[in-house]
Amino acid sequence: MHRTTEQHHPIDRLYRSLQPEDTSTAVSVIVKLRGETCDIDCPHCYEKRKEVPGGARISPDQIGQLARLFRHRPLAVELHGGEPLTAGREAIAEILRELAAQPQVVRVSMQTNGVQLDGQWLDLFDELCPDLQIGVSFDGDARGNAWRVGYDGEPVYPRVAAALELLAERSRKVGVIATVTPAVLGRAEQVLDHLASFEAVNAVSFVPCFDSTIRRSTAVRARRVPASRLLQQAALSGVGGPAWAIHPDEYAEFVLAVTAHWISAGHFTRLKLEPTVSTIRRLRGLDSGFCHFSDLKCDHVFTLYPDSRFGSCDELPWPQARLAQLDEVTGQPELARLQQGSLLLNQGKALMAKCTSCDYRSTCGGGCIATRWRQDPAADTDAYCDYRMRMVDGIAALLAQPAHPDGVWCQTLRWQPRTPNSMRDVNAFIARWDNPAATRAEVRLHASEHGNINTVGLPGVHEADDLDPAHPKWREAIEPRIWPLVDALTTGWGLITYDSCQGHQYGGLDLAPAALRVGLLPRDRAEYARTAAALCRAAGTVSVPPGGIEIRVARSELTCETTGTSAPVLDLSLHPDHRQDWDAYFAHLDTAARALAAALTAEQPAGTTCACPLPAPAAASTAVTG
């Protein structure tokens, strides 16, 4: 039986609506202890851009209201701001006591700028909430933290670094949220090394500053404009958006560079890295608790302000994200109705409409709606999705060939998993391929009227026996059009092919056409890296495949049915591009296949340098001074 949301919302697997009767799925509430009130004044702060007067404090009674609203459901609470520590020790102690009294609260965390953290605060946390998860906003080294300043315009880096040292002395582990601005671009290795040098830091999440839509400075209510706001105004005076903003392409490049260094420097042994770890989990078919990669997005994230404004995620535009006053919401059924009637949330779902048909949906997870809006989709509709795909492609390359990180920069090979894609015994197949003296079993070869060769002689996807070049029926098992490519890759390149298809049109049948493809099973990661680079180089030498046919080189995985493990594989295929239909594709397929076979014959899998350029050195970022 399908749920109502599955029937009405095709994006339900990417964006799950709140189900009031669900008692197992947690919701997250961001508690703005002091609203936007903060003791520092970072020019790129999204909270202060809401320009809502602060000063009030969240009360214990409001925490109790939250618990009653989400009774019988796990509740994760994040104490946030502005700066939560500006609420003072007595007020926060009362909040922590109230949270401890609520049995459904499964996690309490705090995001702080770290400026006020001292021994007395840590004593308080140890006494009242020893499991408190502390996150510190800290953008890497001193240069990277250039935009984190006090009202005097002076950097707060020294005070935050001192707080991290104190946390280490107290054996506290913390996560760092680091904003990626131009101040860290091109310096991923140095920035990660610096963060890793703090013993207290065991997790780093790099978040993008896609603020291209910001055009005006934050309002100033005081008579005297503080130095920090003058700094902000100066940063907004240039062309192309704020001086602290970056483009999605720059963020993708930074994430890939920092991930490659995270692996090569061994930081992965003690440091969780985001968005890397969530990308890896999705590549491995696992869930992620990070909402950018999960289906628990804006309908499962709420924000509470001291004046009882209650709404969706704090990163969404406010007041549009407001749903109601907390004391006006009678229960989760009403909350779900308010969400369903929210123009903002419905527009957010609409932004994800194209995700339902995207090849990357199972790994990307749809991303973050608030970040999409900040990136300005009206100006560059594909930039956000392009960065997500680029990130997935690069991290997939690093997983397959960690000893050859240059593969991360290849833009020819894409992550395109095939389903189904399995073999009975992968290791036995490799061993038999490399041992001509091994016994070869009898195989079942039958051809369909559409040219398919498989065990049953039927069109479509069916079981096929696994053969190798030493088998007496090897040539007979390969379909004619794909043979030149298979021969070039096996005889010429010495590789193992685990699958091939010459392409089938299936006229008159209710079957989707099949593209020409050949699958390669590298023996080890070194061979994988050489093969991937050679395929990229070969594909680049085929000038323009005729008839609007495009060459695709894909990274995928082959599942071993015997062991349940997966092996990294490479798939080479020809597809009709956006200009052509399948009839035109098959009319020109023979010519395109011959051109690709010639390119493969002229190439060899030697070295790991592909045809794609390495990223250019980043220009020095503009100095930020008060």
XYZ file of C-alpha atoms in Angstrom:
626
model
C 0.000 0.000 0.000
C 1.391 3.414 -0.987
C 1.339 6.394 1.306
C -0.628 9.432 0.288
C 2.507 11.504 -0.230
C 3.918 8.886 -2.575
C 0.784 9.093 -4.688
C 0.728 12.889 -4.860
C 4.400 13.813 -4.747
C 6.717 12.020 -7.185
C 9.710 13.498 -5.341
C 8.779 11.761 -2.083
C 11.908 9.603 -2.162
C 13.972 12.791 -2.300
C 11.793 15.045 -0.129
C 9.625 13.312 2.455
C 6.601 15.129 3.813
C 5.934 15.173 7.554
C 3.711 12.250 8.551
C 1.968 13.052 11.870
C 1.415 9.375 12.666
C 5.118 8.538 12.233
C 6.658 7.889 15.656
C 10.071 6.673 14.490
C 11.419 9.433 12.245
C 13.160 12.241 14.114
C 12.612 15.911 13.505
C 15.218 18.583 14.119
C 14.436 21.909 15.801
C 16.877 24.798 15.602
C 16.312 26.818 18.774
C 17.381 30.439 18.302
C 18.183 31.181 21.943
C 18.677 34.907 21.274
C 17.292 35.242 17.768
C 19.850 36.988 15.589
C 21.711 38.549 18.532
C 25.437 37.874 18.309
C 28.614 39.150 19.925
C 30.448 39.298 16.578
C 29.323 40.713 13.241
C 30.341 38.582 10.250
C 29.381 40.366 7.003
C 28.141 37.132 5.416
C 25.825 36.106 8.281
C 22.479 34.958 6.840
C 20.725 35.282 10.210
C 21.397 38.996 10.565
C 20.161 39.616 7.039
C 16.657 38.779 8.313
C 16.804 42.114 10.183
C 14.496 41.011 12.985
C 15.162 42.704 16.329
C 16.768 40.361 18.826
C 17.459 40.574 22.511
C 14.799 38.221 23.888
C 15.551 34.703 25.136
C 13.972 31.312 24.544
C 12.279 30.147 27.758
C 12.084 26.675 29.322
C 8.314 26.831 28.815
C 8.853 27.067 25.051
C 11.061 23.974 25.186
C 8.219 22.188 26.960
C 5.811 23.303 24.235
C 8.144 21.825 21.617
C 8.226 18.516 23.449
C 4.440 18.392 23.652
C 4.086 19.267 19.975
C 6.385 16.415 18.928
C 5.307 13.914 21.585
C 6.027 10.261 20.760
C 8.555 11.307 18.080
C 12.368 11.507 18.445
C 13.452 15.123 18.742
C 16.903 16.556 17.980
C 17.468 20.066 19.348
C 20.195 22.436 18.186
C 20.881 25.517 20.298
C 21.716 28.203 17.807
C 21.816 31.911 17.103
C 23.073 34.528 16.396
C 25.262 33.343 19.220
C 23.560 31.082 21.790
C 26.057 31.832 24.562
C 24.858 35.448 24.671
C 21.795 34.088 26.516
C 23.960 33.757 29.628
C 24.786 30.837 31.898
C 21.663 30.963 34.050
C 19.284 30.997 31.078
C 21.129 28.201 29.260
C 21.275 26.122 32.443
C 17.462 26.311 32.658
C 17.155 25.282 28.996
C 19.489 22.317 29.453
C 17.564 21.145 32.540
C 14.299 21.313 30.640
C 15.756 19.397 27.688
C 17.070 16.708 30.048
C 13.558 16.289 31.434
C 12.084 15.492 27.996
C 12.433 11.756 27.238
C 11.976 12.073 23.462
C 14.925 14.466 23.086
C 17.546 12.150 21.573
C 20.259 14.687 20.814
C 21.214 18.164 22.001
C 23.803 20.167 20.100
C 25.032 23.739 20.128
C 26.502 25.804 17.314
C 28.693 28.604 18.620
C 31.260 31.040 17.285
C 33.465 29.960 20.191
C 34.408 33.457 21.269
C 32.924 33.134 24.791
C 33.757 29.475 25.409
C 35.717 29.137 28.648
C 36.169 26.753 31.557
C 32.991 27.893 33.321
C 30.877 27.151 30.253
C 32.442 23.718 29.889
C 31.863 23.017 33.592
C 28.201 23.878 33.078
C 27.907 21.571 30.065
C 29.680 18.743 31.898
C 27.257 19.057 34.798
C 23.951 19.457 32.982
C 24.484 17.944 29.515
C 27.680 15.886 29.299
C 26.617 14.524 25.886
C 26.177 17.999 24.414
C 27.550 18.026 20.876
C 29.405 21.286 20.285
C 29.906 22.746 16.840
C 32.208 25.709 16.276
C 32.010 28.106 13.331
C 35.614 28.374 12.183
C 36.735 28.856 8.588
C 40.153 27.211 8.667
C 43.338 29.169 9.242
C 43.659 32.869 10.064
C 43.444 33.869 6.413
C 40.381 31.707 5.871
C 38.631 33.357 8.837
C 39.052 36.838 7.392
C 35.290 37.383 7.195
C 34.693 36.407 10.831
C 35.098 39.726 12.628
C 33.879 41.633 15.640
C 31.917 44.882 15.456
C 35.285 46.630 15.470
C 36.124 44.891 12.189
C 38.958 42.922 13.804
C 39.286 39.149 13.227
C 38.106 36.848 16.026
C 40.353 33.978 14.895
C 42.767 34.134 17.869
C 39.937 33.824 20.399
C 38.302 30.908 18.608
C 41.620 29.104 18.193
C 42.199 29.519 21.941
C 38.761 28.030 22.622
C 39.634 24.986 20.520
C 42.832 24.521 22.513
C 40.824 24.720 25.746
C 38.381 22.116 24.451
C 41.307 19.788 23.779
C 42.621 20.310 27.318
C 39.193 19.258 28.586
C 39.189 16.188 26.297
C 36.216 17.567 24.387
C 35.660 16.686 20.734
C 33.900 19.183 18.495
C 32.814 19.562 14.915
C 33.725 22.606 12.848
C 31.505 24.277 10.281
C 33.788 26.086 7.842
C 32.352 28.485 5.292
C 34.026 28.295 1.893
C 34.705 31.843 0.714
C 37.363 33.169 -1.691
C 39.687 33.333 1.331
C 40.175 29.541 1.224
C 39.907 28.820 -2.502
C 43.009 27.180 -3.938
C 44.270 26.368 -0.428
C 42.254 23.272 0.452
C 45.290 21.309 1.664
C 46.601 24.038 3.955
C 43.157 24.771 5.378
C 42.388 21.124 6.159
C 45.841 20.554 7.665
C 45.305 23.552 9.923
C 41.917 22.341 11.125
C 43.285 18.839 11.672
C 46.072 20.282 13.832
C 43.507 21.065 16.554
C 43.226 17.960 18.723
C 39.649 18.798 19.689
C 38.388 18.811 16.087
C 37.077 15.433 14.908
C 34.688 16.599 12.173
C 34.750 19.344 9.561
C 31.850 20.388 7.365
C 32.714 22.753 4.523
C 29.647 24.746 3.505
C 29.420 26.953 0.397
C 28.888 30.681 0.493
C 26.606 30.986 -2.556
C 25.562 34.560 -1.826
C 25.428 35.931 -5.364
C 21.900 37.295 -4.796
C 22.950 39.594 -1.933
C 22.936 43.177 -3.178
C 22.440 45.403 -0.119
C 24.042 45.662 3.295
C 22.353 44.662 6.527
C 20.436 47.455 8.227
C 22.097 49.252 11.123
C 19.877 50.295 14.026
C 22.599 52.164 15.917
C 23.466 55.776 15.153
C 27.113 54.915 14.564
C 27.861 52.435 11.801
C 30.259 49.811 13.190
C 33.443 48.976 11.335
C 32.082 45.532 10.522
C 29.172 47.018 8.557
C 31.510 49.358 6.706
C 33.474 46.262 5.753
C 30.277 44.646 4.535
C 29.303 47.700 2.489
C 32.717 47.767 0.835
C 32.408 44.057 -0.004
C 29.103 44.750 -1.760
C 30.414 47.568 -3.913
C 31.958 45.370 -6.603
C 30.436 43.766 -9.677
C 29.094 40.213 -9.519
C 27.894 40.007 -5.951
C 29.566 40.154 -2.542
C 33.318 39.734 -2.247
C 32.744 36.798 0.118
C 30.589 34.830 -2.361
C 31.783 31.929 -4.506
C 30.395 30.108 -7.549
C 29.268 26.457 -7.395
C 32.111 25.431 -9.727
C 34.619 26.874 -7.249
C 32.999 25.020 -4.369
C 33.055 21.705 -6.234
C 36.751 22.169 -7.008
C 37.478 22.977 -3.366
C 35.566 19.934 -2.073
C 37.374 17.611 -4.479
C 40.779 19.032 -3.581
C 40.107 18.804 0.146
C 38.770 15.250 -0.225
C 41.848 14.106 -2.148
C 44.057 15.553 0.595
C 41.860 14.071 3.342
C 42.616 10.649 1.849
C 46.280 11.080 0.904
C 47.268 12.779 4.183
C 45.496 10.127 6.262
C 43.137 12.625 7.928
C 40.263 10.227 7.260
C 41.452 8.082 10.186
C 40.354 10.656 12.778
C 38.408 13.373 10.992
C 34.924 13.125 9.512
C 34.664 15.348 6.430
C 31.470 16.708 4.893
C 30.050 16.746 2.278
C 32.552 13.979 1.465
C 31.381 11.308 3.898
C 27.723 11.711 2.921
C 28.648 11.477 -0.759
C 30.625 8.297 -0.082
C 27.737 6.792 1.862
C 25.327 7.487 -0.982
C 27.794 6.075 -3.514
C 27.831 2.939 -1.381
C 24.030 2.777 -1.264
C 23.857 3.860 2.396
C 21.707 6.540 4.008
C 23.024 9.839 5.312
C 21.897 11.927 8.251
C 22.905 15.099 6.382
C 19.676 16.638 5.041
C 21.408 17.748 1.808
C 21.717 14.046 0.948
C 18.638 12.760 2.743
C 14.894 12.777 2.065
C 14.361 14.386 5.502
C 14.602 17.946 4.218
C 12.667 21.116 5.024
C 9.507 19.358 6.257
C 11.538 17.713 9.037
C 13.628 20.741 10.060
C 12.067 23.508 12.167
C 13.190 26.780 13.732
C 11.945 28.456 16.916
C 12.621 32.126 17.750
C 12.285 33.800 21.167
C 9.082 35.596 20.101
C 7.561 32.134 19.375
C 7.860 32.435 15.601
C 7.919 28.830 14.448
C 8.751 27.721 10.956
C 10.933 25.667 8.683
C 14.736 25.608 8.345
C 16.485 28.806 9.446
C 18.452 28.953 6.194
C 15.288 29.418 4.151
C 14.073 32.977 3.476
C 12.188 34.440 6.428
C 9.452 35.539 7.113
C 8.286 33.321 4.209
C 9.480 30.223 6.084
C 7.337 31.037 9.126
C 4.458 28.604 9.645
C 2.770 29.939 12.811
C 3.350 31.031 16.386
C 4.418 28.037 18.449
C 1.544 28.369 20.920
C -0.960 28.437 18.032
C -0.022 24.992 16.694
C -2.315 22.374 18.244
C -0.435 19.299 17.011
C 1.467 17.622 14.227
C -1.607 17.153 11.960
C -2.072 20.928 11.911
C 1.652 21.425 11.408
C 1.552 19.115 8.377
C -1.399 21.098 6.958
C 0.520 24.356 7.432
C 3.475 22.867 5.553
C 1.236 21.685 2.715
C -0.188 25.212 2.418
C 3.202 26.960 2.540
C 3.970 28.729 -0.730
C 7.684 28.695 0.086
C 7.862 24.953 0.806
C 5.847 24.139 -2.306
C 8.147 26.320 -4.388
C 11.073 24.457 -2.848
C 9.641 21.125 -3.923
C 9.113 22.532 -7.398
C 12.826 23.444 -7.547
C 13.544 19.729 -7.162
C 11.141 18.569 -9.876
C 13.904 17.735 -12.346
C 15.682 15.669 -9.689
C 13.157 12.862 -10.146
C 14.552 11.986 -13.590
C 18.221 12.789 -12.911
C 20.781 9.982 -13.166
C 22.414 11.278 -9.976
C 19.322 11.322 -7.778
C 20.345 8.248 -5.749
C 23.714 9.778 -4.832
C 23.036 13.527 -4.788
C 19.801 13.246 -2.816
C 18.520 16.517 -4.252
C 20.779 18.842 -2.293
C 19.634 21.822 -0.220
C 16.726 24.021 -1.264
C 17.941 27.047 0.715
C 21.354 26.824 -0.931
C 19.718 26.575 -4.364
C 17.903 29.849 -3.737
C 20.997 31.642 -2.469
C 22.907 30.499 -5.538
C 20.416 32.477 -7.698
C 18.812 29.848 -9.970
C 17.324 32.560 -12.163
C 20.813 33.581 -13.266
C 22.327 30.120 -13.750
C 19.749 27.353 -13.559
C 22.155 24.447 -13.968
C 25.126 25.624 -11.891
C 23.889 24.076 -8.649
C 23.151 20.698 -10.223
C 26.419 20.796 -12.183
C 28.429 21.231 -8.985
C 26.596 18.340 -7.299
C 27.259 16.018 -10.238
C 30.880 17.136 -10.484
C 31.368 16.438 -6.790
C 29.857 12.945 -7.076
C 31.967 12.133 -10.153
C 35.191 13.235 -8.491
C 34.623 11.452 -5.200
C 33.645 8.281 -7.092
C 37.023 8.509 -8.853
C 38.882 8.863 -5.556
C 37.139 5.805 -4.124
C 38.076 3.717 -7.155
C 41.701 4.920 -7.435
C 42.778 6.529 -4.133
C 46.470 6.139 -4.946
C 46.022 8.187 -8.128
C 44.107 11.293 -7.009
C 44.569 13.130 -10.322
C 41.604 11.100 -11.554
C 39.419 13.432 -9.510
C 39.914 16.142 -12.140
C 38.751 14.038 -15.099
C 35.534 15.515 -16.460
C 35.027 12.871 -19.133
C 34.230 9.986 -16.782
C 30.905 10.251 -14.985
C 29.299 8.245 -12.186
C 26.502 6.284 -13.885
C 25.648 3.090 -11.989
C 23.824 0.367 -13.923
C 20.986 -1.683 -12.460
C 21.101 -4.623 -12.526
C 24.854 -5.113 -12.797
C 26.029 -8.330 -11.176
C 28.089 -11.457 -11.838
C 27.944 -14.797 -10.080
C 31.604 -14.890 -8.963
C 33.787 -11.917 -9.889
C 37.045 -13.242 -8.400
C 36.668 -16.627 -10.090
C 35.989 -14.893 -13.415
C 39.179 -12.791 -13.141
C 41.254 -15.839 -12.171
C 39.912 -17.853 -15.106
C 40.510 -14.991 -17.566
C 44.196 -14.886 -16.605
C 44.675 -18.658 -16.668
C 44.361 -20.109 -20.206
C 44.903 -23.616 -18.812
C 41.829 -23.467 -16.574
C 38.863 -25.659 -17.434
C 36.176 -23.850 -19.430
C 32.590 -24.959 -18.874
C 30.003 -25.433 -21.570
C 27.959 -22.299 -22.233
C 24.514 -21.555 -23.562
C 24.581 -19.219 -26.576
C 21.344 -18.310 -28.272
C 20.652 -15.367 -30.574
C 17.378 -13.433 -30.723
C 15.919 -12.120 -33.977
C 17.123 -8.672 -32.858
C 20.740 -9.832 -32.519
C 20.918 -10.351 -28.743
C 23.231 -13.173 -27.672
C 22.322 -14.609 -24.254
C 21.317 -17.863 -22.582
C 17.699 -17.737 -23.744
C 17.888 -16.060 -27.155
C 15.395 -13.347 -26.266
C 15.520 -9.567 -26.735
C 16.063 -7.360 -23.711
C 18.151 -7.869 -20.570
C 18.674 -11.565 -19.827
C 21.337 -13.756 -18.223
C 24.465 -14.379 -20.289
C 27.263 -16.798 -19.462
C 30.629 -15.253 -18.613
C 33.261 -16.065 -21.247
C 36.914 -15.159 -21.664
C 39.219 -15.106 -24.740
C 40.521 -18.631 -24.034
C 37.038 -20.108 -24.281
C 36.447 -21.868 -27.623
C 33.184 -19.969 -28.109
C 34.568 -16.557 -27.134
C 34.226 -14.977 -30.583
C 30.816 -16.552 -31.120
C 29.556 -14.989 -27.889
C 30.349 -11.395 -28.941
C 27.777 -9.534 -31.033
C 29.224 -8.423 -34.403
C 29.047 -4.635 -34.152
C 30.710 -4.518 -30.732
C 33.481 -6.988 -31.631
C 36.052 -4.426 -32.905
C 35.813 -2.534 -29.601
C 35.989 -5.701 -27.506
C 38.992 -6.926 -29.499
C 40.802 -3.599 -29.165
C 40.278 -3.586 -25.391
C 41.096 -7.252 -24.751
C 43.775 -8.049 -27.321
C 45.184 -4.534 -27.706
C 44.875 -3.238 -24.152
C 44.995 -6.562 -22.301
C 41.866 -5.775 -20.284
C 38.982 -7.864 -18.967
C 35.533 -7.195 -20.438
C 32.646 -8.327 -18.253
C 29.782 -7.298 -20.533
C 29.109 -6.050 -24.076
C 26.162 -5.112 -26.267
C 26.153 -3.997 -29.893
C 22.992 -1.913 -29.474
C 19.458 -3.020 -30.342
C 16.520 -1.073 -31.721
C 13.718 -3.562 -30.899
C 11.355 -2.397 -33.628
C 7.806 -3.585 -32.996
C 8.483 -4.562 -29.366
C 7.545 -2.788 -26.173
C 11.194 -2.497 -25.142
C 13.364 0.596 -24.827
C 16.230 0.666 -27.343
C 19.602 -0.500 -26.022
C 22.768 1.523 -26.631
C 26.097 0.058 -27.719
C 28.321 -0.548 -24.701
C 31.222 -2.553 -23.343
C 32.037 -3.027 -19.661
C 35.593 -3.258 -18.313
C 36.601 -5.002 -15.081
C 40.049 -3.766 -13.955
C 42.123 -6.300 -12.037
C 43.244 -3.766 -9.443
C 43.136 -0.056 -8.671
C 46.331 0.709 -10.557
C 44.954 -0.854 -13.729
C 41.697 0.990 -13.113
C 43.519 4.341 -13.001
C 45.494 3.634 -16.188
C 42.376 2.434 -18.016
C 40.266 5.399 -16.938
C 42.911 7.856 -18.151
C 43.344 6.022 -21.478
C 39.590 5.937 -22.108
C 39.435 9.679 -21.494
C 42.298 10.287 -23.937
C 40.804 7.979 -26.586
C 37.353 9.534 -26.321
C 38.906 12.953 -26.817
C 40.513 11.961 -30.117
C 37.220 10.997 -31.816
C 36.500 14.422 -33.283
C 32.712 14.470 -33.696
C 30.923 11.119 -33.768
C 28.553 11.114 -36.758
C 24.797 11.471 -36.474
C 24.771 13.295 -33.137
C 26.175 10.304 -31.265
C 28.062 10.953 -28.022
C 30.713 8.870 -26.327
C 30.167 8.164 -22.647
C 32.729 6.764 -20.265
C 31.151 5.883 -16.945
C 32.285 4.765 -13.532
C 30.096 2.083 -12.016
C 30.247 -0.989 -9.781
C 29.811 -4.708 -10.439
C 28.250 -6.737 -7.628
C 29.536 -10.234 -6.901
C 26.548 -12.456 -6.162
C 28.737 -14.946 -4.271
C 30.358 -12.541 -1.814
C 27.977 -9.573 -1.909
C 30.909 -7.222 -2.495
C 31.228 -4.687 -5.309
C 34.127 -4.074 -7.685
C 34.764 -0.731 -9.438
C 34.219 -1.051 -13.190
C 34.289 1.210 -16.247
C 31.643 1.308 -18.971
C 32.264 2.648 -22.478
C 29.160 3.360 -24.564
C 27.696 5.301 -27.482
C 24.417 7.187 -27.013
C 22.230 9.511 -29.077
C 22.804 13.080 -27.961
C 20.036 15.599 -27.326
C 19.801 16.471 -31.043
C 18.985 12.991 -32.348
C 16.413 10.250 -31.917
C 17.053 6.505 -31.843
C 16.374 6.046 -35.561
C 19.175 8.487 -36.431
C 21.380 6.856 -33.808
C 21.138 3.393 -35.350
C 21.550 4.817 -38.846
C 25.007 6.124 -37.910
C 25.997 3.647 -35.198
C 28.241 1.428 -37.362
C 30.309 4.414 -38.480
C 30.595 5.759 -34.930
C 31.596 2.339 -33.569
C 34.375 2.008 -36.155
C 35.665 5.495 -35.322
C 35.771 4.678 -31.623
C 37.467 1.316 -32.249
C 40.155 3.091 -34.283
C 40.731 5.554 -31.449
C 41.102 2.684 -28.965
C 43.548 0.896 -31.259
C 45.698 4.023 -31.436
C 45.795 4.405 -27.637
C 47.311 2.361 -24.809
C 46.534 2.264 -21.056
C 49.896 3.669 -19.991
C 50.205 6.318 -17.289
C 47.395 7.929 -15.309
C 47.259 11.344 -16.975
C 44.011 11.890 -18.840
C 43.054 14.514 -21.424
C 41.382 16.860 -18.930
C 43.307 19.880 -17.601
C 44.242 20.157 -13.958
C 42.656 23.094 -12.116
C 44.435 26.395 -12.568
C 46.151 27.856 -9.496
C 43.753 30.107 -7.623
C 44.388 33.822 -7.634
C 45.213 35.351 -4.287
C 42.058 36.416 -2.467
C 41.463 40.043 -1.665
C 42.682 40.993 1.778
C 39.955 41.773 4.300
C 40.805 44.404 6.864
C 38.888 46.473 9.271
